[in-house]
GROMACS .gro file of C-alpha atoms in nm:
model
  475
    1MET     CA    1   8.964   9.690   7.279
    2LEU     CA    2   9.066   9.986   7.496
    3PRO     CA    3   8.886  10.044   7.826
    4GLY     CA    4   8.632  10.321   7.873
    5ARG     CA    5   8.655  10.613   8.110
    6ALA     CA    6   8.569  10.546   8.474
    7THR     CA    7   8.240  10.688   8.598
    8ALA     CA    8   8.255  10.962   8.857
    9ARG     CA    9   8.005  11.036   9.131
   10PRO     CA   10   7.835  11.379   9.141
   11SER     CA   11   8.098  11.491   9.392
   12GLY     CA   12   8.365  11.431   9.130
   13ARG     CA   13   8.519  11.143   9.328
   14PRO     CA   14   8.479  10.804   9.156
   15GLU     CA   15   8.320  10.533   9.365
   16GLY     CA   16   8.576  10.271   9.465
   17ALA     CA   17   8.829  10.370   9.200
   18ALA     CA   18   9.149  10.166   9.208
   19ALA     CA   19   9.494  10.240   9.072
   20VAL     CA   20   9.805  10.033   9.012
   21VAL     CA   21  10.141  10.208   8.999
   22VAL     CA   22  10.423  10.004   8.846
   23GLY     CA   23  10.760  10.117   8.978
   24GLY     CA   24  10.869  10.233   9.322
   25GLY     CA   25  11.121  10.501   9.231
   26LEU     CA   26  11.063  10.870   9.288
   27ALA     CA   27  10.817  10.895   8.998
   28GLY     CA   28  10.614  10.598   9.118
   29THR     CA   29  10.606  10.693   9.485
   30THR     CA   30  10.503  11.049   9.396
   31ALA     CA   31  10.221  10.926   9.173
   32ALA     CA   32  10.103  10.669   9.428
   33LEU     CA   33  10.092  10.925   9.709
   34ALA     CA   34   9.900  11.174   9.497
   35LEU     CA   35   9.644  10.915   9.390
   36ALA     CA   36   9.602  10.782   9.742
   37ASP     CA   37   9.567  11.133   9.884
   38ALA     CA   38   9.279  11.182   9.640
   39GLY     CA   39   9.102  10.877   9.782
   40LEU     CA   40   9.189  10.604   9.532
   41ARG     CA   41   9.277  10.252   9.639
   42VAL     CA   42   9.637  10.225   9.525
   43THR     CA   43   9.866   9.928   9.481
   44LEU     CA   44  10.233   9.995   9.410
   45VAL     CA   45  10.440   9.713   9.266
   46GLU     CA   46  10.819   9.718   9.259
   47GLY     CA   47  11.051   9.447   9.136
   48ARG     CA   48  11.329   9.532   9.379
   49PRO     CA   49  11.317   9.449   9.751
   50ARG     CA   50  11.308   9.824   9.830
   51LEU     CA   51  11.172  10.157   9.717
   52GLY     CA   52  11.373  10.444   9.571
   53GLY     CA   53  11.465  10.316   9.226
   54LEU     CA   54  11.815  10.441   9.141
   55VAL     CA   55  11.827  10.652   9.458
   56PHE     CA   56  11.920  10.398   9.723
   57SER     CA   57  12.163  10.281   9.991
   58PHE     CA   58  12.313   9.946  10.084
   59ARG     CA   59  12.521   9.800  10.366
   60ARG     CA   60  12.885   9.710  10.311
   61ASP     CA   61  13.114   9.513  10.538
   62SER     CA   62  13.462   9.642  10.473
   63ALA     CA   63  13.803   9.680  10.627
   64ALA     CA   64  13.677  10.016  10.756
   65GLY     CA   65  13.385   9.847  10.934
   66GLU     CA   66  13.020   9.831  10.839
   67LEU     CA   67  12.922  10.123  10.614
   68THR     CA   68  12.591  10.249  10.481
   69VAL     CA   69  12.668  10.340  10.121
   70ASP     CA   70  12.464  10.551   9.881
   71ASN     CA   71  12.484  10.411   9.528
   72GLY     CA   72  12.574  10.762   9.414
   73GLN     CA   73  12.580  11.120   9.531
   74HIS     CA   74  12.249  11.295   9.464
   75VAL     CA   75  12.195  11.668   9.508
   76TYR     CA   76  11.915  11.908   9.430
   77LEU     CA   77  11.878  12.285   9.400
   78ARG     CA   78  11.640  12.532   9.556
   79CYS     CA   79  11.472  12.566   9.216
   80CYS     CA   80  11.378  12.195   9.239
   81THR     CA   81  11.049  12.285   9.401
   82ALA     CA   82  10.868  11.961   9.321
   83TYR     CA   83  11.138  11.751   9.483
   84GLY     CA   84  11.138  11.982   9.786
   85THR     CA   85  10.762  11.936   9.818
   86HIS     CA   86  10.807  11.559   9.794
   87LEU     CA   87  11.063  11.563  10.075
   88THR     CA   88  10.815  11.752  10.291
   89ARG     CA   89  10.534  11.509  10.201
   90ILE     CA   90  10.736  11.208  10.321
   91GLY     CA   91  10.867  11.386  10.631
   92ALA     CA   92  11.226  11.423  10.514
   93ALA     CA   93  11.268  11.797  10.451
   94GLY     CA   94  11.493  11.843  10.754
   95LEU     CA   95  11.719  11.559  10.645
   96ALA     CA   96  11.825  11.720  10.317
   97PRO     CA   97  11.877  12.089  10.394
   98LEU     CA   98  11.979  12.352  10.143
   99GLN     CA   99  12.274  12.586  10.165
  100ASP     CA  100  12.187  12.933  10.292
  101ARG     CA  101  12.352  13.062   9.976
  102MET     CA  102  12.511  12.884   9.680
  103ASP     CA  103  12.879  12.828   9.749
  104VAL     CA  104  13.077  12.586   9.532
  105PRO     CA  105  13.452  12.546   9.601
  106VAL     CA  106  13.635  12.471   9.276
  107LEU     CA  107  13.990  12.333   9.297
  108ASP     CA  108  14.229  12.353   9.001
  109ALA     CA  109  14.461  12.054   9.018
  110ASP     CA  110  14.713  12.194   8.768
  111ARG     CA  111  14.743  12.546   8.908
  112ARG     CA  112  14.676  12.444   9.270
  113ARG     CA  113  14.431  12.725   9.317
  114LEU     CA  114  14.094  12.742   9.489
  115GLY     CA  115  13.810  12.937   9.334
  116ARG     CA  116  13.452  12.972   9.448
  117LEU     CA  117  13.124  13.013   9.268
  118ARG     CA  118  12.913  13.203   9.521
  119ARG     CA  119  12.604  13.414   9.498
  120THR     CA  120  12.502  13.730   9.676
  121ALA     CA  121  12.154  13.859   9.756
  122LEU     CA  122  12.161  14.097   9.459
  123PRO     CA  123  11.903  14.052   9.181
  124VAL     CA  124  11.967  13.821   8.886
  125PRO     CA  125  12.214  13.832   8.710
  126LEU     CA  126  12.410  14.055   8.946
  127HIS     CA  127  12.395  13.786   9.217
  128LEU     CA  128  12.689  13.608   9.049
  129ALA     CA  129  12.880  13.912   8.927
  130ARG     CA  130  13.115  13.946   9.224
  131SER     CA  131  13.203  13.575   9.221
  132LEU     CA  132  13.264  13.569   8.847
  133ALA     CA  133  13.474  13.885   8.858
  134VAL     CA  134  13.734  13.715   9.079
  135TYR     CA  135  13.694  13.357   8.957
  136PRO     CA  136  14.061  13.255   8.923
  137HIS     CA  137  14.011  12.968   8.679
  138LEU     CA  138  13.925  13.202   8.391
  139SER     CA  139  14.114  13.493   8.237
  140PRO     CA  140  13.955  13.840   8.238
  141ALA     CA  141  13.871  13.797   7.869
  142GLU     CA  142  13.708  13.458   7.937
  143ARG     CA  143  13.504  13.607   8.222
  144ALA     CA  144  13.379  13.882   7.993
  145GLY     CA  145  13.292  13.619   7.734
  146VAL     CA  146  13.091  13.425   7.994
  147VAL     CA  147  12.889  13.738   8.068
  148ARG     CA  148  12.807  13.783   7.698
  149ALA     CA  149  12.705  13.417   7.661
  150THR     CA  150  12.494  13.436   7.978
  151LEU     CA  151  12.301  13.736   7.846
  152ALA     CA  152  12.242  13.548   7.518
  153LEU     CA  153  12.135  13.238   7.709
  154LYS     CA  154  11.881  13.441   7.902
  155ASN     CA  155  11.697  13.512   7.575
  156LEU     CA  156  11.656  13.145   7.484
  157ASP     CA  157  11.330  12.961   7.535
  158PRO     CA  158  11.405  12.605   7.658
  159ALA     CA  159  11.065  12.491   7.526
  160ASP     CA  160  11.146  12.600   7.170
  161PRO     CA  161  11.156  12.274   6.968
  162ALA     CA  162  11.430  12.418   6.748
  163LEU     CA  163  11.670  12.423   7.043
  164ASP     CA  164  11.617  12.053   7.106
  165GLY     CA  165  11.790  11.963   6.779
  166LEU     CA  166  12.102  12.171   6.849
  167ASP     CA  167  12.394  12.084   7.074
  168PHE     CA  168  12.506  12.309   7.359
  169GLY     CA  169  12.875  12.286   7.272
  170SER     CA  170  12.828  12.436   6.927
  171TRP     CA  171  12.620  12.717   7.073
  172LEU     CA  172  12.893  12.794   7.328
  173ARG     CA  173  13.158  12.809   7.054
  174ARG     CA  174  12.934  13.040   6.853
  175TYR     CA  175  12.931  13.274   7.151
  176GLY     CA  176  13.306  13.271   7.187
  177GLN     CA  177  13.348  13.033   7.480
  178SER     CA  178  13.702  12.896   7.502
  179PRO     CA  179  13.772  12.530   7.587
  180ARG     CA  180  13.890  12.650   7.929
  181ALA     CA  181  13.564  12.838   7.991
  182VAL     CA  182  13.366  12.530   7.894
  183GLU     CA  183  13.568  12.310   8.130
  184ALA     CA  184  13.586  12.548   8.426
  185LEU     CA  185  13.228  12.674   8.418
  186TRP     CA  186  12.978  12.542   8.166
  187ASP     CA  187  13.071  12.173   8.190
  188LEU     CA  188  13.143  12.205   8.560
  189VAL     CA  189  12.771  12.262   8.607
  190GLY     CA  190  12.637  12.094   8.296
  191ILE     CA  191  12.797  11.751   8.329
  192ALA     CA  192  12.666  11.715   8.684
  193THR     CA  193  12.310  11.819   8.594
  194LEU     CA  194  12.274  11.686   8.239
  195ASN     CA  195  12.502  11.380   8.263
  196ALA     CA  196  12.662  11.485   7.935
  197THR     CA  197  12.932  11.717   7.812
  198ALA     CA  198  12.824  12.033   7.631
  199GLY     CA  199  12.890  11.882   7.289
  200ASP     CA  200  12.663  11.586   7.362
  201ALA     CA  201  12.378  11.779   7.525
  202SER     CA  202  12.062  11.925   7.377
  203LEU     CA  203  12.070  12.304   7.377
  204GLY     CA  204  11.709  12.303   7.497
  205LEU     CA  205  11.790  12.099   7.808
  206ALA     CA  206  12.107  12.297   7.875
  207ALA     CA  207  11.910  12.621   7.852
  208LYS     CA  208  11.660  12.477   8.098
  209VAL     CA  209  11.936  12.396   8.346
  210PHE     CA  210  12.117  12.728   8.328
  211LYS     CA  211  11.814  12.955   8.297
  212THR     CA  212  11.629  12.787   8.584
  213GLY     CA  213  11.926  12.724   8.810
  214LEU     CA  214  12.129  13.040   8.759
  215LEU     CA  215  11.902  13.300   8.603
  216SER     CA  216  11.553  13.254   8.749
  217ALA     CA  217  11.609  13.379   9.106
  218PRO     CA  218  11.911  13.466   9.323
  219GLY     CA  219  11.875  13.155   9.537
  220ALA     CA  220  11.771  12.911   9.266
  221ALA     CA  221  12.108  12.730   9.262
  222ASP     CA  222  12.150  12.689   9.637
  223ILE     CA  223  12.251  12.324   9.680
  224GLY     CA  224  12.088  12.064   9.901
  225TRP     CA  225  12.178  11.702   9.971
  226SER     CA  226  12.078  11.432  10.215
  227ARG     CA  227  12.270  11.423  10.541
  228VAL     CA  228  12.143  11.069  10.603
  229PRO     CA  229  12.160  10.762  10.377
  230LEU     CA  230  11.935  10.793  10.074
  231GLY     CA  231  11.761  10.470  10.167
  232ALA     CA  232  11.645  10.627  10.493
  233VAL     CA  233  11.465  10.891  10.288
  234HIS     CA  234  11.342  10.728   9.968
  235ASP     CA  235  11.283  10.379  10.101
  236THR     CA  236  11.209  10.396  10.474
  237LEU     CA  237  11.033  10.733  10.501
  238ALA     CA  238  10.870  10.706  10.160
  239GLY     CA  239  10.738  10.363  10.252
  240THR     CA  240  10.600  10.491  10.581
  241ALA     CA  241  10.423  10.779  10.405
  242LEU     CA  242  10.277  10.545  10.144
  243ARG     CA  243  10.143  10.302  10.402
  244LYS     CA  244   9.994  10.582  10.609
  245ALA     CA  245   9.818  10.702  10.294
  246GLY     CA  246   9.670  10.353  10.250
  247VAL     CA  247   9.889  10.237   9.962
  248ARG     CA  248   9.944   9.865   9.937
  249ILE     CA  249  10.315   9.813   9.860
  250SER     CA  250  10.419   9.490   9.690
  251LEU     CA  251  10.798   9.458   9.670
  252ARG     CA  252  10.988   9.188   9.482
  253THR     CA  253  10.695   9.197   9.243
  254ARG     CA  254  10.750   9.230   8.870
  255ALA     CA  255  10.486   9.352   8.628
  256ALA     CA  256  10.474   9.101   8.345
  257ALA     CA  257  10.191   9.238   8.129
  258VAL     CA  258   9.934   9.516   8.110
  259SER     CA  259   9.612   9.456   7.922
  260ALA     CA  260   9.274   9.619   7.873
  261ALA     CA  261   8.986   9.472   8.069
  262ASP     CA  262   8.614   9.547   8.077
  263GLY     CA  263   8.603   9.917   8.170
  264GLY     CA  264   8.957   9.916   8.312
  265TRP     CA  265   9.293   9.746   8.315
  266GLN     CA  266   9.458   9.427   8.429
  267VAL     CA  267   9.820   9.410   8.542
  268ALA     CA  268   9.972   9.061   8.557
  269VAL     CA  269  10.246   9.051   8.821
  270GLU     CA  270  10.492   8.785   8.932
  271ASN     CA  271  10.607   8.758   9.290
  272GLY     CA  272  10.858   8.476   9.336
  273PRO     CA  273  10.715   8.210   9.565
  274HIS     CA  274  10.365   8.361   9.544
  275GLY     CA  275  10.350   8.305   9.171
  276ARG     CA  276  10.144   8.509   8.927
  277GLU     CA  277   9.863   8.743   9.029
  278THR     CA  278   9.632   8.968   8.829
  279LEU     CA  279   9.555   9.315   8.960
  280THR     CA  280   9.258   9.510   8.825
  281ALA     CA  281   9.240   9.887   8.820
  282ASP     CA  282   9.065  10.187   8.669
  283THR     CA  283   9.400  10.363   8.637
  284VAL     CA  284   9.751  10.232   8.573
  285VAL     CA  285  10.068  10.440   8.593
  286LEU     CA  286  10.382  10.290   8.440
  287ALA     CA  287  10.665  10.457   8.633
  288VAL     CA  288  10.948  10.246   8.495
  289PRO     CA  289  11.243  10.307   8.259
  290GLN     CA  290  11.165  10.366   7.894
  291ARG     CA  291  11.257  10.020   7.768
  292GLU     CA  292  11.052   9.852   8.038
  293ALA     CA  293  10.760  10.082   7.959
  294HIS     CA  294  10.791   9.991   7.592
  295ALA     CA  295  10.768   9.620   7.679
  296LEU     CA  296  10.460   9.670   7.897
  297LEU     CA  297  10.261   9.909   7.678
  298PRO     CA  298   9.994   9.730   7.473
  299ASP     CA  299   9.996   9.796   7.101
  300GLY     CA  300   9.798  10.098   6.986
  301VAL     CA  301   9.808  10.297   7.308
  302LEU     CA  302  10.103  10.524   7.231
  303SER     CA  303  10.174  10.686   6.898
  304GLY     CA  304  10.528  10.610   6.789
  305LYS     CA  305  10.582  10.366   7.075
  306ASP     CA  306  10.908  10.242   6.925
  307ARG     CA  307  11.055  10.590   6.969
  308LEU     CA  308  11.097  10.500   7.335
  309LEU     CA  309  11.371  10.261   7.228
  310ASP     CA  310  11.558  10.553   7.070
  311ILE     CA  311  11.591  10.733   7.406
  312GLY     CA  312  11.946  10.644   7.501
  313THR     CA  313  12.097  10.609   7.845
  314ALA     CA  314  12.403  10.757   8.012
  315PRO     CA  315  12.614  10.612   8.296
  316ILE     CA  316  12.739  10.753   8.625
  317LEU     CA  317  13.041  10.610   8.805
  318ASN     CA  318  13.099  10.658   9.178
  319LEU     CA  319  13.429  10.594   9.355
  320HIS     CA  320  13.426  10.545   9.732
  321VAL     CA  321  13.745  10.611   9.928
  322VAL     CA  322  13.789  10.569  10.303
  323TYR     CA  323  14.103  10.731  10.446
  324ASP     CA  324  14.254  10.674  10.788
  325ARG     CA  325  14.249  11.048  10.859
  326LYS     CA  326  14.060  11.363  10.766
  327VAL     CA  327  14.182  11.490  10.429
  328LEU     CA  328  13.898  11.727  10.330
  329ARG     CA  329  13.766  12.009  10.547
  330ARG     CA  330  13.476  12.110  10.322
  331PRO     CA  331  13.153  11.916  10.273
  332PHE     CA  332  13.221  11.898   9.898
  333PHE     CA  333  13.414  12.050   9.610
  334ALA     CA  334  13.434  12.039   9.233
  335ALA     CA  335  13.759  12.004   9.036
  336VAL     CA  336  13.904  12.132   8.710
  337GLY     CA  337  14.230  12.031   8.547
  338SER     CA  338  14.167  11.676   8.666
  339PRO     CA  339  13.952  11.376   8.571
  340VAL     CA  340  13.792  11.415   8.915
  341GLN     CA  341  13.457  11.594   8.889
  342TRP     CA  342  13.281  11.630   9.226
  343VAL     CA  343  13.386  11.501   9.569
  344PHE     CA  344  13.159  11.477   9.877
  345ASP     CA  345  13.229  11.397  10.240
  346ARG     CA  346  13.001  11.104  10.334
  347THR     CA  347  13.166  11.022  10.669
  348ASP     CA  348  12.874  11.098  10.899
  349ALA     CA  349  12.600  10.958  10.674
  350SER     CA  350  12.788  10.632  10.624
  351GLY     CA  351  12.826  10.557  10.995
  352LEU     CA  352  13.205  10.525  10.960
  353THR     CA  353  13.370  10.439  11.292
  354GLY     CA  354  13.729  10.417  11.401
  355GLY     CA  355  13.832  10.755  11.271
  356GLY     CA  356  13.921  10.865  10.922
  357GLN     CA  357  13.708  11.009  10.644
  358TYR     CA  358  13.488  10.866  10.370
  359LEU     CA  359  13.483  11.053  10.040
  360ALA     CA  360  13.253  10.981   9.746
  361VAL     CA  361  13.377  11.084   9.401
  362SER     CA  362  13.091  11.134   9.156
  363GLN     CA  363  13.177  11.094   8.787
  364SER     CA  364  12.897  11.175   8.544
  365ALA     CA  365  12.903  11.111   8.167
  366ALA     CA  366  13.132  10.817   8.247
  367GLN     CA  367  13.098  10.626   7.919
  368GLN     CA  368  13.474  10.585   7.884
  369GLU     CA  369  13.532  10.443   8.232
  370ILE     CA  370  13.211  10.276   8.345
  371ASP     CA  371  13.348   9.926   8.281
  372HIS     CA  372  13.709   9.983   8.386
  373PRO     CA  373  13.837   9.741   8.653
  374VAL     CA  374  13.851   9.864   9.010
  375ALA     CA  375  14.230   9.835   9.010
  376ALA     CA  376  14.259  10.065   8.709
  377LEU     CA  377  14.026  10.320   8.861
  378ARG     CA  378  14.216  10.309   9.187
  379ALA     CA  379  14.546  10.362   9.008
  380ARG     CA  380  14.411  10.663   8.823
  381TYR     CA  381  14.205  10.841   9.086
  382LEU     CA  382  14.396  10.804   9.412
  383PRO     CA  383  14.692  11.006   9.277
  384GLU     CA  384  14.446  11.264   9.143
  385LEU     CA  385  14.291  11.301   9.487
  386GLU     CA  386  14.638  11.351   9.630
  387ARG     CA  387  14.702  11.626   9.375
  388LEU     CA  388  14.380  11.798   9.480
  389LEU     CA  389  14.406  11.729   9.853
  390PRO     CA  390  14.760  11.755   9.992
  391ALA     CA  391  14.640  11.609  10.322
  392ALA     CA  392  14.569  11.281  10.140
  393ARG     CA  393  14.936  11.231  10.061
  394GLY     CA  394  15.065  10.960  10.289
  395ALA     CA  395  14.720  10.877  10.425
  396ARG     CA  396  14.637  10.507  10.444
  397ILE     CA  397  14.347  10.382  10.233
  398ARG     CA  398  14.116  10.184  10.459
  399ASP     CA  399  13.880  10.096  10.173
  400PHE     CA  400  13.830  10.170   9.804
  401PHE     CA  401  13.532  10.044   9.605
  402VAL     CA  402  13.319  10.140   9.308
  403THR     CA  403  12.948  10.161   9.232
  404ARG     CA  404  12.831  10.177   8.872
  405GLU     CA  405  12.498  10.286   8.731
  406ARG     CA  406  12.527  10.202   8.363
  407THR     CA  407  12.181  10.337   8.281
  408ALA     CA  408  12.171  10.612   8.545
  409THR     CA  409  11.981  10.864   8.330
  410PHE     CA  410  11.840  10.909   7.986
  411ALA     CA  411  12.095  11.057   7.748
  412PRO     CA  412  12.014  11.428   7.691
  413THR     CA  413  12.132  11.421   7.329
  414PRO     CA  414  12.011  11.668   7.068
  415GLY     CA  415  11.671  11.556   6.942
  416VAL     CA  416  11.573  11.366   7.257
  417GLY     CA  417  11.288  11.608   7.327
  418ARG     CA  418  11.080  11.479   7.036
  419LEU     CA  419  11.116  11.125   7.172
  420ARG     CA  420  10.994  11.195   7.525
  421PRO     CA  421  10.622  11.115   7.565
  422ALA     CA  422  10.368  11.302   7.774
  423ALA     CA  423  10.206  11.142   8.078
  424ARG     CA  424   9.879  11.066   7.898
  425THR     CA  425   9.865  10.782   7.647
  426GLN     CA  426   9.596  10.732   7.383
  427ALA     CA  427   9.424  10.478   7.609
  428PRO     CA  428   9.198  10.608   7.888
  429GLY     CA  429   9.331  10.506   8.226
  430LEU     CA  430   9.690  10.436   8.120
  431PHE     CA  431   9.965  10.686   8.203
  432LEU     CA  432  10.344  10.717   8.196
  433ALA     CA  433  10.584  10.858   8.454
  434GLY     CA  434  10.958  10.874   8.487
  435ALA     CA  435  11.234  11.132   8.457
  436TRP     CA  436  11.259  11.039   8.088
  437THR     CA  437  10.904  11.156   8.006
  438ALA     CA  438  10.825  11.504   7.874
  439THR     CA  439  10.879  11.711   8.187
  440GLY     CA  440  11.101  11.971   8.022
  441TRP     CA  441  11.376  11.888   8.273
  442PRO     CA  442  11.684  11.670   8.232
  443ALA     CA  443  11.705  11.335   8.414
  444THR     CA  444  11.703  11.461   8.770
  445MET     CA  445  11.513  11.378   9.088
  446GLU     CA  446  11.310  11.690   9.012
  447SER     CA  447  11.208  11.552   8.673
  448ALA     CA  448  11.107  11.219   8.828
  449VAL     CA  449  10.885  11.382   9.089
  450ARG     CA  450  10.729  11.619   8.837
  451SER     CA  451  10.647  11.324   8.612
  452GLY     CA  452  10.472  11.141   8.895
  453THR     CA  453  10.264  11.448   8.975
  454ALA     CA  454  10.177  11.497   8.607
  455ALA     CA  455  10.063  11.135   8.571
  456ALA     CA  456   9.846  11.161   8.884
  457ARG     CA  457   9.692  11.489   8.766
  458GLU     CA  458   9.605  11.340   8.428
  459ALA     CA  459   9.459  11.029   8.588
  460LEU     CA  460   9.245  11.220   8.836
  461THR     CA  461   9.128  11.464   8.569
  462GLU     CA  462   9.017  11.174   8.354
  463LEU     CA  463   8.834  11.021   8.650
  464GLY     CA  464   8.635  11.341   8.691
  465PHE     CA  465   8.808  11.511   8.980
  466PRO     CA  466   8.759  11.889   8.980
  467GLN     CA  467   9.060  12.117   8.937
  468GLY     CA  468   9.065  12.212   9.304
  469GLN     CA  469   9.120  11.852   9.411
  470LEU     CA  470   9.414  11.782   9.182
  471PRO     CA  471   9.775  11.764   9.312
  472GLN     CA  472   9.945  12.098   9.262
  473GLU     CA  473  10.205  12.133   8.989
  474ALA     CA  474  10.534  12.286   9.099
  475ALA     CA  475  10.617  12.636   8.983
   0.00000   0.00000   0.00000
């Protein structure tokens, strides 16, 4: 039997309502904060010993000294308004500032040329015209072709279900985009945001990325990233904000089962030496990966539940290189004509001492290399970095190591949109959150935060909260 709807007081605020949020990543922490801010008694359970999900840091003792390492480089754009609001809510906005204006250095390893993708203050789409007109990695004919494709892209509706079943690569070929244009522009942006090459990406999700990031407002694609370790933001500060809001946080606690109870829900959890405990709640938010959600969802609460198992995953590989000297003068760059994708300077955030520089190489859509041995990756990528950065030639490598996220994101393949569920299930009081749910965005931090807000809004609406008391959806 499914539970009934909780009873609200005349004020619209349910008496003593309780919520359990399963999962302490960005989706879960966002949902828990929103529910607690509305006055619910919230318990957040997380199987790991920390918050942040796949956005985290760890300590490493190495030949270069003790480092604080992010598992991968995470960035956001000015158009990621929900994530920006979340940073403000947890007191971290000043720790992840945005560029004043989008400026992406792009190095061509083969031609040894530097190009830049920069915007001006002109209206869309003129804000990129000057940069594109002199972009050295494309021929004049290819630049003109990019303009034609951009104008066609502007007319697409990312929410059109028909676009979900098409792949972005085929659409680009239809609009005359050369392999070089795809590599030096479309995939340069798309692989990093979609975690897939154009041929493997849903046209609907690609249209969402490019229309929102490049064609919605002049500053939409200004880039921001954390200047401190990610754990300081999404574990430490997020945890502080949750506790101040009254959320009970239970780490190293795994949800084993979710079941309907009289008028609500029970969540059976396991916590190592403390054994098994049963939590009761009016509202439960499952903010966990799709396969874990599938295992926890009771039968009959989600139409087509097995479709969750058809949502694939995509890996991200990160290479960490510590040099004995400074080899990069920019905070980051992207590369073409090389297997290297994006490179970031993480020296200050890592706490590196003794001189030198720490670079993080972020490799999305890394299916072919995610399981390669460290020695093989070192042999391939160190020479590539020397090709891109002449100052690295002859520099001593103080440390080289690899972090792998084999299931970093959901795979944005054509047809994935029909598999992504909404926040509300068919059972009152049971909701879903996670970047993989139907947010309309690819698997980004923005999607995760939006999903948490959506789940909280649905839960509070069902509990009888008036519209004015609901967490605000991002524009």
